[in-house]
Amino acid sequence: MEQLGDLELLMEKSFGDKAEPPAEPFQKKVEASSSKTVLSCGMDNRYLVLAVNIVQNEEGNHEKHLLITASQSLENKELCILRNDWCSVPVEPGDIIHLEGDCTSDTWLIDEDFGFLILYPDMLISGTSIASSIRCMRRAVLSETFRSPDPASRQMLIGTVLHEVFQKAISDSFAPEKLQELAFQTVQEIRHLKEMYRLNLNQDELKQEVEEYLPSFSKWAGDFMHNCNSTGFPQMQLSLLLYLAEGVDLVALVHCDKLPSDGSNNNTTCNIEVIKSLDIEESIWSPRFGLKGKIDVTVGVKIHRGCKVKDIIMPLELKTGKESNSIEHRSQLVLYTLLSQERRSDPEAGLLLYLKTGQMYAVPANHLDKRELLRLRNQMAFSLFHRISKSATGNEKTKLAPLPQIIEEQQTCKYCSQVGNCALYSRAVEQQTDDSSVPIGMLPQIKEETQHLKLTHLEYFSLWCLMLTLESQSKDNKKNHQNIWLMSSSEMEQSGNCIGNLIRTEHVKTVGDGQYLHNFQRKNGAMPITNLMAGDRIILSGEERTLFALSRGYVKEISRTTVTCLLDRNLSVLPESTLFRLDQEEKNCDINTPLGNLSKLMKNTDTSQKLRELIIDLREPQFISYLSSVLPHDAKDAVASILKGLNKPQRQAMKKVLLSRDYTLIVGMPGTGKTTTICTLLIVATTCMGINHPIFSRKVFDFCIVDEASQISQPVCLGPLFFSRRFVLVGDHQQLPPLVLNREARALGMSESLFKRLEQNKDAVVQLTVQYRMNSKIMSLSNKLTYEGKLECGSDKVANAVINLPNFKDVKLELEFYADYSESPWLIGAFEPNNPVCFLNTDQVPAPEQVEKSGVSNITEAKLIVFLTLTFIKAGCNPSDIGIIAPYRQQLKIINDLLAHSSVGVVEVNTVDKYQGRDKSIILVSFVRSNQDGTLGELLKDWRRLNVAITRAKHKLILLGCVSSLNRYPPLGKLLCHLNSEKLIIDLPSGEHESLCYVLGDFQRR
Ligand code: SF4
């Protein structure tokens, strides 16, 4: 997948009778792209497609010939021949494929009886989605794209509870009284109680519905789980899909009724005995077949066939709805047999159990079923991969690609959960280019679903869909999960986002519903330097390839020797010697939530209509004239006493909020007590992504307050706004905007927050200008750079506060002895508490930057920063009061490495972005860039990032860098000019870092 960015221009099919030698520009593109893709042979092979040709074979049939390579140098070429239906796989030059089957004399043959081709195998698609694509591929792609933010329905809740009762019983007992007890316990669990609250359902009602199923549970256990004579078990057929063996297409079967179950084709009748449950909700990722899924129950079974008995581990899928034995249900099982092969030998069949009746079907997975389902998977992968269409020449604008065709199947469309998005996408995206794509029969439905929308609304939807899709395809987002199987943990540790070679220590503690506390330590040696922190989301895998993504969770605590994690599965079932790896799970790539919000914004409801008017049409917000008209008489005293604790701008903000009918924007400049103001306004607190809490489904709030709103992208910010009558956005667009990695998405406007968009309605804006963080000298920098003198200190105490260093006298004496402190202006500038700001210029040191594959760094600056840090700590500063900021990750890593060799406590070393909204007593900034050739990095060009960096310190701000290089950046040039005029730039003497190393070594020894 990584190759997409470079190969977008190559996505033209090169069909022809004769294989053409690849053109030179193409060759260059392939070389460039393949260097980023791990090409390999063997079980997890990854081939790059170099050319695609259609040829006619001797029998006159068409075949698709792929010229492929698994070598990074692109030298060893092989041929892959696709026959029969495999010819329709939409594979193109530049694609990455995985092949299953045999390769003889450098030639793979994939036909209807042998071999599989997996397109984009690193895109893992769930078995459920593929099964749902059988009836409508468009619906499956829409469901993957617009995951519904809608909460569970009553039927879904009952299904979940039934699953859990069964899953518990299979490891315990199916005795009627035990089932009653388990049902009672399960219904009482907090998360189910929350859902009941949301659905307005009481416990008795739910329990009653669940109890109706329990006799069938017992019946099933009686039929399949007793341990005596096997002949007592019902006979099962493993010939369910014999139709397919006779050459009937799986998709064609969709519209047939149930397959015959009269045993007429039955030549493999057997008895199945379920021995035990081996796993519940087993999560499996298969980068071999490009699949993922969770198996309801993994069971050990004995298959009795005549006098033969075979032990086998099989997937058991539970269904709570109607006993349909549908093609979708059976397909899911076939896909689970493929998934199971990642962990154990091929089960060759799966079990499908309908909980309402206790009826169980065996679903054999033969080659033909797998072939058809993998072909559907490939089509789906193609649609998901090609969501953006670009012209080969690059002359046309980037657009969203059409989705798979709308089907004309009234019954399917009538019950389709994606009908709204299907119509919306058709109107907003597809019909802009091609009116004929919609079947005539569907036109009235599309009209009905979208007639309430204006053209501007459709354009807004289409633009944000495009930007979000572009962003999701940006390099960093795409690679996230794939690194778990594409890179070893030792390689990934270099990035700081992974820790490998871990073993479990201590007992696993169950701390709540589906939450298990695990402790890990390194098997050999010390823990690596890592960016992982408490609170980070992680994916836990085994180091072995069979154990990818065993569990998800959070880091609870991390020290130099151990890491404690809260996981969603109990891993004590695995052998103690199992080696694990933790990978950080970035949620940047989650576009489902914003797309879901966007889709909700287009709904035909009063709330969505009002939000469309305000956000898309930019209708002016309305305000009431007098507070007395909105405040109840008896609330006046309470409000007055709340206002008394606030400063003037905060009071004005409160008043504005209370008078608003639609929304208010509070500009919270750095340190101006946004939190205080918000707490005064507060009702319920959550994150924009946390709006699935049941309280939001039952209550409409008077106000919704979104903090740090200038950092949140528009469709994410929308999420909570649906639950209130009015909203308040708190932010500051002079600080960091929403992070957008994709250059094209940025150019289209994706980094414009809702706060910034609405700020053009000046009436809605109120500013907080009185700050309580920085002393006056530090504040003046930001006033000069950004706020035009509007920021003021909240009190003299704030304005004059300096760092408290209880051991400073002793340290000064030592520095005098080792480094002539009183003769050294830069040491005085840096350490004297009465000098809150200084810029240390490395021009004469010198301190050149290093640009390597791993990133940009500056070792001399790193050494100086560590010297300053350790000296402050020695002078009595608490390590947690010091913050180190650098714009590049490689520099953070070097500083962390150097600090790790000293025995100080944990000092936070991070990028500017991670410091927004926070402060420290001392901030040290290493600017890194120092070169002669004039290269400018993107990160330092953004004046908002600089504004955040210089407004984090309360008492001391030390900036370190090369003035002559940094002057080339306009924002830094402006800052340096001001610092110069205030005489706050101090030159470091030549070679200073070397003599400091000596001082530092001596400091550390003592
Ligand atoms: S409405 Fe019909 S065509 Fe559209 S996604 Fe649903 S099933 Fe497919």
XYZ file of N, CA and C in Angstrom, residues 53 76 105 117 154 195 276 428 437 714 725 730-731 757:
42
model
N -0.763 -7.846 -18.641
C -1.122 -8.030 -20.050
C -2.205 -9.085 -20.195
N 14.838 -10.079 -10.004
C 14.313 -11.434 -10.255
C 12.830 -11.365 -10.578
N 9.186 -23.117 -11.966
C 10.039 -22.402 -12.943
C 9.669 -20.923 -13.009
N -5.039 -15.223 -5.367
C -4.302 -13.948 -5.419
C -4.983 -13.001 -4.438
N -32.161 -2.218 20.367
C -32.631 -3.185 21.368
C -32.203 -4.610 20.970
N -26.465 0.733 28.376
C -27.227 0.591 27.134
C -28.730 0.542 27.406
N -14.564 -28.634 24.188
C -14.364 -27.493 25.089
C -14.181 -26.203 24.307
N -24.003 13.931 -4.081
C -22.952 14.903 -3.807
C -21.674 14.633 -4.582
N -25.074 7.047 -13.845
C -24.629 5.937 -13.001
C -25.753 5.358 -12.131
N -12.972 20.163 11.657
C -14.408 20.516 11.661
C -15.340 19.329 11.896
N -28.450 22.639 22.483
C -29.185 23.700 21.780
C -28.240 24.799 21.304
N -14.043 27.022 22.589
C -12.965 27.729 23.281
C -11.670 27.360 22.582
N -10.903 28.340 22.172
C -9.650 28.032 21.464
C -8.887 29.302 21.160
N -13.364 28.895 11.238
C -14.404 29.144 10.228
C -15.460 30.112 10.761
